[in-house]
Tab-separated table of C-alpha atoms and ligand atoms in Angstrom:
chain	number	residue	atom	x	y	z
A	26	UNK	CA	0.000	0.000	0.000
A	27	UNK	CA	0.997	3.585	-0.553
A	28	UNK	CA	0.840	5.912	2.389
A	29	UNK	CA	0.705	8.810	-0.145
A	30	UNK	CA	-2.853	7.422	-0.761
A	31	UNK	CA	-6.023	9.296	-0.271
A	32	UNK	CA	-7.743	9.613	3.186
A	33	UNK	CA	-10.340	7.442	1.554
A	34	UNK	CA	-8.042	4.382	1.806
A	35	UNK	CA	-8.835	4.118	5.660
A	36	UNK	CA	-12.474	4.070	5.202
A	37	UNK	CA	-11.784	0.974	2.935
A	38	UNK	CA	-9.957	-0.691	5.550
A	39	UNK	CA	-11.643	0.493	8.901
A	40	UNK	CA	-15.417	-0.354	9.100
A	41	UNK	CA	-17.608	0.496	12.290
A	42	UNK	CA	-17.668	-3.421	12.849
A	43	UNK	CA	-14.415	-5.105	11.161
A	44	UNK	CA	-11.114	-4.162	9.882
A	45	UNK	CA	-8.825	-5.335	7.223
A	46	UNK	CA	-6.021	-7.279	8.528
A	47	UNK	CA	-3.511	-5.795	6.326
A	48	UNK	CA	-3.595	-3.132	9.030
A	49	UNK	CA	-1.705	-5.130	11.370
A	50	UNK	CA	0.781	-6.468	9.050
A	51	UNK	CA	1.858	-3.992	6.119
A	52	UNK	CA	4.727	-2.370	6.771
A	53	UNK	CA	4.255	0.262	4.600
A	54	UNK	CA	1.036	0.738	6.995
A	55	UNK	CA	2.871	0.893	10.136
A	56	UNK	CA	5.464	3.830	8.975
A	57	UNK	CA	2.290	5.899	8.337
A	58	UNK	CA	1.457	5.559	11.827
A	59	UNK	CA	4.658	6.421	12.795
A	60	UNK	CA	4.108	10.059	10.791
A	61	UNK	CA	0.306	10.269	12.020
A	62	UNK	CA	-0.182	8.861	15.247
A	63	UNK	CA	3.138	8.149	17.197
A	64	UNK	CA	5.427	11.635	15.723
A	65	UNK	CA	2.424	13.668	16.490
A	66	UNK	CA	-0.485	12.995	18.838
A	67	UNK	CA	0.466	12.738	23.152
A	68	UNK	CA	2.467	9.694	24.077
A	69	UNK	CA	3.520	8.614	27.384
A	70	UNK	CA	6.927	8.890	28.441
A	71	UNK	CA	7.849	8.558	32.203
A	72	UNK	CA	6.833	9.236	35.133
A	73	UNK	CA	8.302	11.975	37.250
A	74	UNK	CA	9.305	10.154	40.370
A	75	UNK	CA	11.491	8.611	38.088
A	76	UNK	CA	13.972	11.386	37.362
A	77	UNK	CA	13.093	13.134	41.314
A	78	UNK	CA	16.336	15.194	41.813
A	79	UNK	CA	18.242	17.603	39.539
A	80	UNK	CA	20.127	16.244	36.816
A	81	UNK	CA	19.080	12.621	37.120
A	82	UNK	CA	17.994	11.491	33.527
A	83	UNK	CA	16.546	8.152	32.075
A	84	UNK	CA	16.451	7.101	28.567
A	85	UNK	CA	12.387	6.327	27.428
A	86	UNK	CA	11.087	6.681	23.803
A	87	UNK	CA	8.473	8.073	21.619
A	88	UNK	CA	7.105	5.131	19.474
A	89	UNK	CA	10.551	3.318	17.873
A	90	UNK	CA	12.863	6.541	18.910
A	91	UNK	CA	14.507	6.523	22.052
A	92	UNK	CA	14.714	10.037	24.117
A	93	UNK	CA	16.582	10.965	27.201
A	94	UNK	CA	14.094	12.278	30.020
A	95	UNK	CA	15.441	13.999	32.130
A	96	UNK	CA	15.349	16.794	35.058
A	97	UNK	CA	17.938	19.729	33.905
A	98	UNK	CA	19.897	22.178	36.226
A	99	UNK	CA	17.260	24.305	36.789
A	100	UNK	CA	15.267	21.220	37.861
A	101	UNK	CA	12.520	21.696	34.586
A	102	UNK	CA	11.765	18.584	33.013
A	103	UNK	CA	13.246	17.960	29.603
A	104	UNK	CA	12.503	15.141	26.524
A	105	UNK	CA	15.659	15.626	24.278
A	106	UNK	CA	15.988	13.510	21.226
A	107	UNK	CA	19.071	11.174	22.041
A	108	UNK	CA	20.635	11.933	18.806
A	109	UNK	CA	24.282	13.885	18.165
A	110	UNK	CA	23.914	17.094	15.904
A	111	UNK	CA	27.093	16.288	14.721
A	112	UNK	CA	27.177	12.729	13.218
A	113	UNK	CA	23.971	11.337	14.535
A	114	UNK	CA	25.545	9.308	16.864
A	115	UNK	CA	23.941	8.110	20.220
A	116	UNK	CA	24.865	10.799	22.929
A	117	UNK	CA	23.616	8.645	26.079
A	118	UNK	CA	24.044	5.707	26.013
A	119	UNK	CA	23.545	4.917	29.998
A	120	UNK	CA	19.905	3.407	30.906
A	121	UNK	CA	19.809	6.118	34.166
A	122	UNK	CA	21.541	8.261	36.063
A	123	UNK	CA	22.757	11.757	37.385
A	124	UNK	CA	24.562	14.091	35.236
A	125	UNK	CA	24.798	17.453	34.607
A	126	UNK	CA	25.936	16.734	30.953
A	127	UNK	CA	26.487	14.230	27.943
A	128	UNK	CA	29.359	13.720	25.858
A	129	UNK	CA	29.038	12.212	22.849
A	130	UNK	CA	30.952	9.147	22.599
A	131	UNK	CA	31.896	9.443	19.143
A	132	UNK	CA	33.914	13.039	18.578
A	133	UNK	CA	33.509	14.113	22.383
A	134	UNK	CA	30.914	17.287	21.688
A	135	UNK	CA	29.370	18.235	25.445
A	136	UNK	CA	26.028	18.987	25.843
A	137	UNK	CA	24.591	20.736	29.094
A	138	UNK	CA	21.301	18.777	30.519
A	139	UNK	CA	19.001	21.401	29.048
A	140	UNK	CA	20.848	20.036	24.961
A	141	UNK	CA	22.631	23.463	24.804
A	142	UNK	CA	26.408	22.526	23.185
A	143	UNK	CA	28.811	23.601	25.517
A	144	UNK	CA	32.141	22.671	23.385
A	145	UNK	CA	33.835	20.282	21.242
A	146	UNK	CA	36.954	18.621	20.830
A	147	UNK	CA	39.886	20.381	19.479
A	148	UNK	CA	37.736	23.928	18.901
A	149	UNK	CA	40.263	25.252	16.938
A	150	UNK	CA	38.957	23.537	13.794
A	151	UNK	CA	35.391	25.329	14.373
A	152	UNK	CA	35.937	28.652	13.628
A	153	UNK	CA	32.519	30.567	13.110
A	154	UNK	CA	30.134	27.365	14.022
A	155	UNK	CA	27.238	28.797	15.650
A	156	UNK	CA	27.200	26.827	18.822
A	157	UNK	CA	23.281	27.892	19.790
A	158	UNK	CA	22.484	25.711	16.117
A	159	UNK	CA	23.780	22.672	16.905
A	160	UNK	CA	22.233	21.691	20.544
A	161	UNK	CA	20.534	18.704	20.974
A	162	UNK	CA	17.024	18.253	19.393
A	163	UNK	CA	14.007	18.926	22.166
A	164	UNK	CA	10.664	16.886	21.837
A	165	UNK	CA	8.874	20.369	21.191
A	166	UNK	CA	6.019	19.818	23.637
A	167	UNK	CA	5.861	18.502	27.003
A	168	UNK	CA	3.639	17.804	28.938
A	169	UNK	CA	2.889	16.435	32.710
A	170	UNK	CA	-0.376	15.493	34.584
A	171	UNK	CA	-0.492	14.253	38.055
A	172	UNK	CA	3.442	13.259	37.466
A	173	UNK	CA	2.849	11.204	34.238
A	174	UNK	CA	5.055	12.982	31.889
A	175	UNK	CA	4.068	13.182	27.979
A	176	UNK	CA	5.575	14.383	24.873
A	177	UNK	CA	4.305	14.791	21.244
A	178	UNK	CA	6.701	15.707	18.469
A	179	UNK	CA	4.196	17.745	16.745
A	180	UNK	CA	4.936	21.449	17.804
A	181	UNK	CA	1.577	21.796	17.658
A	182	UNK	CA	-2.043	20.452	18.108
A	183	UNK	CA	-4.209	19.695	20.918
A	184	UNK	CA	-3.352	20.173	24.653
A	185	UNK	CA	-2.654	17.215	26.761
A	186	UNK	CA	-5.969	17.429	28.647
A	187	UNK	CA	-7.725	17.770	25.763
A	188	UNK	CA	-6.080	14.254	24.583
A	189	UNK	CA	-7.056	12.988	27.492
A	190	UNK	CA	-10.127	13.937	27.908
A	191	UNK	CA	-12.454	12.156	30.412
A	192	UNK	CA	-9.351	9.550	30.753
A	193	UNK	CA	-7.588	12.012	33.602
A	194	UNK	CA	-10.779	11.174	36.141
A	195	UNK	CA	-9.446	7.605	35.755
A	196	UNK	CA	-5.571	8.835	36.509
A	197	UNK	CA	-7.243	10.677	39.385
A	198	UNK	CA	-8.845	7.697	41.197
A	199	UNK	CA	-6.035	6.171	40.459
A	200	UNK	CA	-3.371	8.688	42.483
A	201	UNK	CA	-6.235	8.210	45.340
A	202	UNK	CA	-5.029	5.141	45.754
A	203	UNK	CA	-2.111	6.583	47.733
A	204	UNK	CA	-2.707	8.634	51.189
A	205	UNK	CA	-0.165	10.899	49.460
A	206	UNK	CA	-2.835	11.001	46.804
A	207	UNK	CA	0.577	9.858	44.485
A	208	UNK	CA	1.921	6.882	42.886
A	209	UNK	CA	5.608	5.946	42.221
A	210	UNK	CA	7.225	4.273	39.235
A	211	UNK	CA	10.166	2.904	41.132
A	212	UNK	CA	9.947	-0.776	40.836
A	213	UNK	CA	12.051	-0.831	37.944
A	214	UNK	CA	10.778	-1.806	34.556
A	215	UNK	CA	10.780	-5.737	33.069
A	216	UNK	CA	11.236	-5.736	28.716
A	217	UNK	CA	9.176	-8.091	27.120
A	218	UNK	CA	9.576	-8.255	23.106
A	219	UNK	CA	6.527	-10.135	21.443
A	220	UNK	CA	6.584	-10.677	17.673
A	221	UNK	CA	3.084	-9.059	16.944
A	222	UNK	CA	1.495	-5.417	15.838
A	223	UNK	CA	0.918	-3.255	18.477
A	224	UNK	CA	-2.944	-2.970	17.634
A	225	UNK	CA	-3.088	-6.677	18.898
A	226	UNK	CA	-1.752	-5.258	22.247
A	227	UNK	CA	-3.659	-2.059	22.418
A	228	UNK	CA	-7.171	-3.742	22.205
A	229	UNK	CA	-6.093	-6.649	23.770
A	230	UNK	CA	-5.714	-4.321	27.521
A	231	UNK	CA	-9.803	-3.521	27.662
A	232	UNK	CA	-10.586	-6.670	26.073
A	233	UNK	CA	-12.912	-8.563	28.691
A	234	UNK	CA	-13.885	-11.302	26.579
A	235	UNK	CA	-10.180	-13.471	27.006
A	236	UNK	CA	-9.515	-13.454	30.691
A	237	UNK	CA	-12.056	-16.661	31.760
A	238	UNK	CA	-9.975	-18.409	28.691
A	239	UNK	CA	-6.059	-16.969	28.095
A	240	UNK	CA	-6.144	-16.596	32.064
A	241	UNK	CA	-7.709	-19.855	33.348
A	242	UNK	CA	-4.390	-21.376	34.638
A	243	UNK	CA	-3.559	-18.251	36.978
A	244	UNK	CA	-6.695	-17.824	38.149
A	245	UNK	CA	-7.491	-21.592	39.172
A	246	UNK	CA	-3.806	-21.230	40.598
A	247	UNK	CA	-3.707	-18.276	42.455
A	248	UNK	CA	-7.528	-19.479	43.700
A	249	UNK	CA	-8.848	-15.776	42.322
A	250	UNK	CA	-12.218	-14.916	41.739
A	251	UNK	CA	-10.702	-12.128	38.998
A	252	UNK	CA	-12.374	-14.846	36.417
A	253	UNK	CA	-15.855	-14.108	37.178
A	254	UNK	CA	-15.420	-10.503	36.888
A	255	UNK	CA	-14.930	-11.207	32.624
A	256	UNK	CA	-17.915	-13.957	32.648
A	257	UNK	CA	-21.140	-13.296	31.074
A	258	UNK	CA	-23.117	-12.584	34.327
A	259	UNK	CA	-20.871	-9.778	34.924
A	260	UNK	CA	-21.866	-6.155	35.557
A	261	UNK	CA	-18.892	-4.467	34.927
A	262	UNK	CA	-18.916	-2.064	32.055
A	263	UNK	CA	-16.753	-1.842	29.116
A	264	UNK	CA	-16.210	1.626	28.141
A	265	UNK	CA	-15.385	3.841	25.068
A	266	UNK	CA	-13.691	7.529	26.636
A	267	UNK	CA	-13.440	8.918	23.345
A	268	UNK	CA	-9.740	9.462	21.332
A	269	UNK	CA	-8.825	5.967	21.195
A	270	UNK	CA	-8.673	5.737	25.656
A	271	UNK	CA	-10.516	2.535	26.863
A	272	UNK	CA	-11.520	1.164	30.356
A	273	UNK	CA	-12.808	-1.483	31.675
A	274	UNK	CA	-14.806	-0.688	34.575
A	275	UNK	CA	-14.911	-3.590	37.324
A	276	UNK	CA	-16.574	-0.901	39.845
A	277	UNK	CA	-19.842	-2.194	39.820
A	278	UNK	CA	-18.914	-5.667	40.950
A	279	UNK	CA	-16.845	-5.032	43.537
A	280	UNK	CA	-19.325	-2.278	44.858
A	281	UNK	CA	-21.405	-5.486	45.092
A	282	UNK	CA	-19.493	-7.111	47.171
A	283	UNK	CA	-18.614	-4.127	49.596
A	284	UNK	CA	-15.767	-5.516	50.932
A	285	UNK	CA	-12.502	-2.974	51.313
A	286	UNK	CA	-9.361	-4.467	49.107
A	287	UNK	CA	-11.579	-7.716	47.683
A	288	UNK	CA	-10.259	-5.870	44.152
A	289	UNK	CA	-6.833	-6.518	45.055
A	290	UNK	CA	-7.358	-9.969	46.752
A	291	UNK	CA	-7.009	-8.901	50.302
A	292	UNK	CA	-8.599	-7.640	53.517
A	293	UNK	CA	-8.008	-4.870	55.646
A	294	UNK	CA	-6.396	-6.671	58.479
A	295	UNK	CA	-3.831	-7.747	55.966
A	296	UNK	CA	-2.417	-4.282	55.601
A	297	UNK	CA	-3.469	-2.412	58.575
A	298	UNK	CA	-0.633	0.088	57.771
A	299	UNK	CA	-2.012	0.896	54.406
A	300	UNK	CA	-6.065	1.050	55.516
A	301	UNK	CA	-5.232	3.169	58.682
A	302	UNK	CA	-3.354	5.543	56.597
A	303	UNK	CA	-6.056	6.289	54.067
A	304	UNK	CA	-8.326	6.420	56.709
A	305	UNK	CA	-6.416	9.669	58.048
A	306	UNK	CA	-6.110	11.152	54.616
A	307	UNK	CA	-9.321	10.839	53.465
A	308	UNK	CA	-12.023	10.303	56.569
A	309	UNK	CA	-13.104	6.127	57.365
A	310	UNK	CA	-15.854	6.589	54.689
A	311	UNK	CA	-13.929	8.264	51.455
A	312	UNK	CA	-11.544	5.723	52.350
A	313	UNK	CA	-13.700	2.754	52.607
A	314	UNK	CA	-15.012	4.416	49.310
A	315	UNK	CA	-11.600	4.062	47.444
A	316	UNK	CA	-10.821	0.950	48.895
A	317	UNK	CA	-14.290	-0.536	47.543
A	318	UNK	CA	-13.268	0.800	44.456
A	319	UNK	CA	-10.057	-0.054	43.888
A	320	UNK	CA	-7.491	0.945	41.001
A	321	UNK	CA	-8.412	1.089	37.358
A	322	UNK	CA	-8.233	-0.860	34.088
A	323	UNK	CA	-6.909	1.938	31.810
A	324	UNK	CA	-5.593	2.076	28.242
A	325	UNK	CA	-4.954	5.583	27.610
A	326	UNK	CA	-3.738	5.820	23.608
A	327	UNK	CA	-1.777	4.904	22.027
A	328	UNK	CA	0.863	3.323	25.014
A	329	UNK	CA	0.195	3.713	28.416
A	330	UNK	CA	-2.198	0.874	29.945
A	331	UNK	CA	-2.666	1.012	33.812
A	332	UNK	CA	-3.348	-2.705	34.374
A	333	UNK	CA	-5.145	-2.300	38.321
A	334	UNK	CA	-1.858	-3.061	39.543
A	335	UNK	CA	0.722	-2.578	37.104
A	336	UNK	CA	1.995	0.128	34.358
A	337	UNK	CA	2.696	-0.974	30.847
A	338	UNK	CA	4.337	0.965	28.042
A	339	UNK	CA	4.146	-0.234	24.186
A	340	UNK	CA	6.282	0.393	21.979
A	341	UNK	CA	6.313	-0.313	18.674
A	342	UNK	CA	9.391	-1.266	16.765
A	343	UNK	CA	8.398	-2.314	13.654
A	344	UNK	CA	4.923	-3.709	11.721
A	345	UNK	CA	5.441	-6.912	13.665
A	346	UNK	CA	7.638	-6.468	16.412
A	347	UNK	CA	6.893	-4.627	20.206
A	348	UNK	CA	8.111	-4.441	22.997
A	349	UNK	CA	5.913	-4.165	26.561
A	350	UNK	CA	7.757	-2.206	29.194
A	351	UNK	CA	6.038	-3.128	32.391
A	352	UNK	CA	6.479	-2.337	35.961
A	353	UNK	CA	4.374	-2.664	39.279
A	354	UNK	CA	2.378	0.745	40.708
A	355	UNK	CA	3.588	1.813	43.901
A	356	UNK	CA	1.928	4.210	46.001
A	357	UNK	CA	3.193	7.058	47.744
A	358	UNK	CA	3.297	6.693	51.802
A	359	UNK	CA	1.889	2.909	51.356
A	360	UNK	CA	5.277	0.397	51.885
A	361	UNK	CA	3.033	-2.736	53.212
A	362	UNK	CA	0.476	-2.531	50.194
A	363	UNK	CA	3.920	-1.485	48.057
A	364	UNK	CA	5.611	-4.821	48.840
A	365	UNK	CA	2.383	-7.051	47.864
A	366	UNK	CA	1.946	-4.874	44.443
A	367	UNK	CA	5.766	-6.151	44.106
A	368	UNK	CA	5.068	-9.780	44.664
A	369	UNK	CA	2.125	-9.304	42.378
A	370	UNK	CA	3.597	-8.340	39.705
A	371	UNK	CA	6.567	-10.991	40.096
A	372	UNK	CA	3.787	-13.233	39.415
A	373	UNK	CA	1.424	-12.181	36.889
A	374	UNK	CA	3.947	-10.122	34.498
A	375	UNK	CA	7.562	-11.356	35.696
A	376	UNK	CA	9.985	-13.462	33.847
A	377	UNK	CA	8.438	-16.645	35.237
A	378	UNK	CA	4.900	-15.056	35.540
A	379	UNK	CA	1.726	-17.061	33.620
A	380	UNK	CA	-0.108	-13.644	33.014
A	381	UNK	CA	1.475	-11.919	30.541
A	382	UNK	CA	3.047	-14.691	28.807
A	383	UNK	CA	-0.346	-15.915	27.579
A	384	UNK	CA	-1.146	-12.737	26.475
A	385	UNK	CA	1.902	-12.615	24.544
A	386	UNK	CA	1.273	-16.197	23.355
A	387	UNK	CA	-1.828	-15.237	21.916
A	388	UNK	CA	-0.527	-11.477	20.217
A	389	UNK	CA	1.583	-14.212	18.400
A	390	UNK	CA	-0.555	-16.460	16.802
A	391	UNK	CA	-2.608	-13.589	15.761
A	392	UNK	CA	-0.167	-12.222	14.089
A	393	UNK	CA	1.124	-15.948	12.397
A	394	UNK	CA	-2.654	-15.798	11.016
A	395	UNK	CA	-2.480	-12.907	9.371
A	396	UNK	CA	0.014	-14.661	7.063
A	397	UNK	CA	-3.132	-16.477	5.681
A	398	UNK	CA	-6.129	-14.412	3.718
A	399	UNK	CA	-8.850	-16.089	4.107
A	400	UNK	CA	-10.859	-13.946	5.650
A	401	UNK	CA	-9.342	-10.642	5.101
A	402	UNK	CA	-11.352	-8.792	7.682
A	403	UNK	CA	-11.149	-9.057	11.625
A	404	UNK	CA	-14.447	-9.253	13.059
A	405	UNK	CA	-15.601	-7.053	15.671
A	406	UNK	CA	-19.164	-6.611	16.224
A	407	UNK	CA	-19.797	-8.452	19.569
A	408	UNK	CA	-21.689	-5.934	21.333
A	409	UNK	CA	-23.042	-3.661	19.053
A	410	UNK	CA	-26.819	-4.109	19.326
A	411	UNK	CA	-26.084	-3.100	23.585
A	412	UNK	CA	-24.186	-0.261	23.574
A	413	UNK	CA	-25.507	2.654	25.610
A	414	UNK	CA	-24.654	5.644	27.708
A	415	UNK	CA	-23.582	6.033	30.905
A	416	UNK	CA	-24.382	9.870	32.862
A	417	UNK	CA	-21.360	11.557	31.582
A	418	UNK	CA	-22.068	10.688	27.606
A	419	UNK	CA	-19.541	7.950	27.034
A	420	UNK	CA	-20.365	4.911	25.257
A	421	UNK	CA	-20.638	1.690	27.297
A	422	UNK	CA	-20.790	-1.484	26.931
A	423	UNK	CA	-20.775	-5.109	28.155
A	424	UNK	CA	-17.310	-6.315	29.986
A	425	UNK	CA	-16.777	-9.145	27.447
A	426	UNK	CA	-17.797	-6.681	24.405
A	427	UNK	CA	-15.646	-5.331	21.548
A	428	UNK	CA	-17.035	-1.741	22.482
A	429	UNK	CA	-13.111	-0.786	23.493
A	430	UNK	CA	-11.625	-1.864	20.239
A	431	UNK	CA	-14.225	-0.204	18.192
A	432	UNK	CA	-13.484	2.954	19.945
A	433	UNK	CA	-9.935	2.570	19.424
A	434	UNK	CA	-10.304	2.033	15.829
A	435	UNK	CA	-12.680	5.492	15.434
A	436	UNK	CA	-10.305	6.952	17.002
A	437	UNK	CA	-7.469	5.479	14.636
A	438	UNK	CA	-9.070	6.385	11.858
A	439	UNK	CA	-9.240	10.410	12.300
A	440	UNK	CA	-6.134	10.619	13.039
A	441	UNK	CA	-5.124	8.549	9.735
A	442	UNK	CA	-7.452	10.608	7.321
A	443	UNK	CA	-5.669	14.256	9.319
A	444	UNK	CA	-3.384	16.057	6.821
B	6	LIG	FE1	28.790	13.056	18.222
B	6	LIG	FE2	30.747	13.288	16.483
B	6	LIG	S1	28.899	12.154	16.300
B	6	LIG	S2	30.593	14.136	18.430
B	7	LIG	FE1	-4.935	-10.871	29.142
């Protein structure tokens, strides 16, 4: 396919209730998403409590494109594109630290924290080089929301809360979580490359129809009752926030059973630390609130899927290849429910963990099917004829529906067909 095509291609390939598959698997496909979607809308970076003092920096990406994040002199936050004016070399090539400067490894340029150059090698040979020209490149907007820091290459275009949209109430209940009213990324992050589109990954995090099948074996292991929550008697709500973010909402069923921490397995007198100290924070019946409640089931586009308990990142590498950068939540002011989110995650998502590696198992075959054309199309209509409205407007759906990837794929569209 040619990405110079008309805007009309998409419509060809994106239907309100199927897609083409050749959307997962042309290549030619995925480096017009890396112009439209990933090197212009808001993508998720970092978080800030990973870079907390001056001068510590961490290398993240935008889409395939790695960046340095980091927190300059002056203590602003900074994306810089990890990329040497002079040769293109990489300037950083250090996963973290704290530095008030890079050097490039290649020719030895310097470049402060902010990407001014401060010299070169040997200046003598540079007579009349504008030094202010040839800084480091800056992601040219930047953005950060209740600590979760964002950056879109396009210099311009909508603001960050407009991209998010009714998606920050979710980041909201989820900082209430804390008694700080915070969470941490300090667990450290776990790489896991699967050989599949990142579409497959994207609606795979609100899809509530897999869990009672993919999931079986850690459920009947771990003895959890997260199975019934994705069954068919369900009331939990599938829904569609509008520019491609998706939740699955597993409020109502744990409101039913009215039990603080049942979403996360537990009881209050296992973490009497953690209850008593959202009790002073936010009053016994907030707090009993919140607890009820529990975290949510995020996927805010196109990369940044809060998973209850844990943070993911996808990136995309190429048409067929991703990588999952996951780590567990931690919540400010909360060690005892901190070390259990740890443990969690070890389980579900860790090297040896049965979670995500039948997720991944099953991004893979879908992929290995694509190879075959009959049928083109993916099918997505489960759901359709019981959509409705919940009271702030967005579409909802059944748990088990395909309500999320539909939105998604609306979403997709517009900002394919944009000039
Ligand atoms: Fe960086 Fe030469 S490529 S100094
Ligand atoms: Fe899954």
């Amino acid at each position: 396919m040619n990405i110079a095509t008309p805007s009309s291609t998409w419509s060809h390939l994106i239907e309100p209730g199927r897609v083409h598959g050749s959307l997962y698997a042309d290549s030619e496909i995925f480096k017009a998403e890396l112009e439209k979607i990933w090197f212009r809308t808001w993508v998720y970076v970092g978080h800030v409590s990973e870079i907390p003092n001056r001068n510590d920096f961490i290398i993240k990406s935008i889409g395939p494109l790695p960046v340095i994040m980091v927190r300059d002199r002056k203590g602003e936050i900074r994306l810089l594109q990890n990329r040497c004016p002079h040769r293109g070399n990489t300037v950083c090539v250090t996963e973290k630290g704290n530095r008030s400067s890079f050097t490039c490894p290649y020719h030895s340029w310097t470049f402060a924290n902010d990407g001014r150059l401060m010299g070169y090698a040997f200046p003598e040979g540079y007579q009349g080089a504008d030094k202010s020209k040839l800084g480091l490149g800056q992601v040219p907007r930047v953005a950060i929301y209740k600590g979760f820091v964002f950056g879109s290459m396009a210099p311009e275009g909508p603001s960050l809360e407009e991209h998010l949209g009714g998606a920050a109430d979710a980041i909201d209940r989820l900082c209430e979580n804390s008694p700080e009213g915070e969470i941490e990324v300090t667990a450290g992050f776990l790489h896991h490359r699967t050989k599949a589109n990142w579409k497959f990954i994207l609606e795979n995090e609100c899809d509530g129809y897999h869990p009672g099948f993919v999931h079986a074996s850690i459920f009947s292991v771990a003895d959890s009752k997260i199975g019934e929550l994705y069954g068919p008697d369900s009331s939990a709500v599938s829904r569609d926030f509008g520019n491609g973010h998706t939740e699955v909402d597993l409020r109502p069923e744990f409101r039913k059973r009215d039990e603080v921490l049942s979403w996360f397995g537990t009881t209050a007198g296992k973490l009497p630390d953690y209850v008593s100290k959202m009790e002073a924070a936010y009053g016994a019946e907030k707090a009993r609130e919140i607890m009820i409640d529990g975290t949510p089931h995020i996927m805010i586009f196109p990369n940044l899927f809060i998973a209850e308990i844990q943070l993911f990142v996808i990136q995309p590498k190429a048409v067929d290849e991703t990588i999952q950068h996951v780590t567990a939540l931690q919540f400010k002011g909360a060690s005892d429910f901190n070390r259990r989110l740890r443990q969690q995650t070890m389980g579900s998502v860790g090297p040896a963990g049965f979670l995500l590696a039948d997720d991944t198992e099953m991004y893979e075959r879908n992929q290995r099917g694509l190879a075959m054309n009959d049928p083109e199309w993916l099918f997505l209509e489960r759901g359709m004829h019981r959509e409705g409205h919940d009271a702030d407007g967005y579409t909802i759906g059944h748990s088990t529906d395909d309500l999320p990837s539909r939105g998604i794929w609306r979403h997709y569209k517009s900002l394919m067909e944009a000039e």
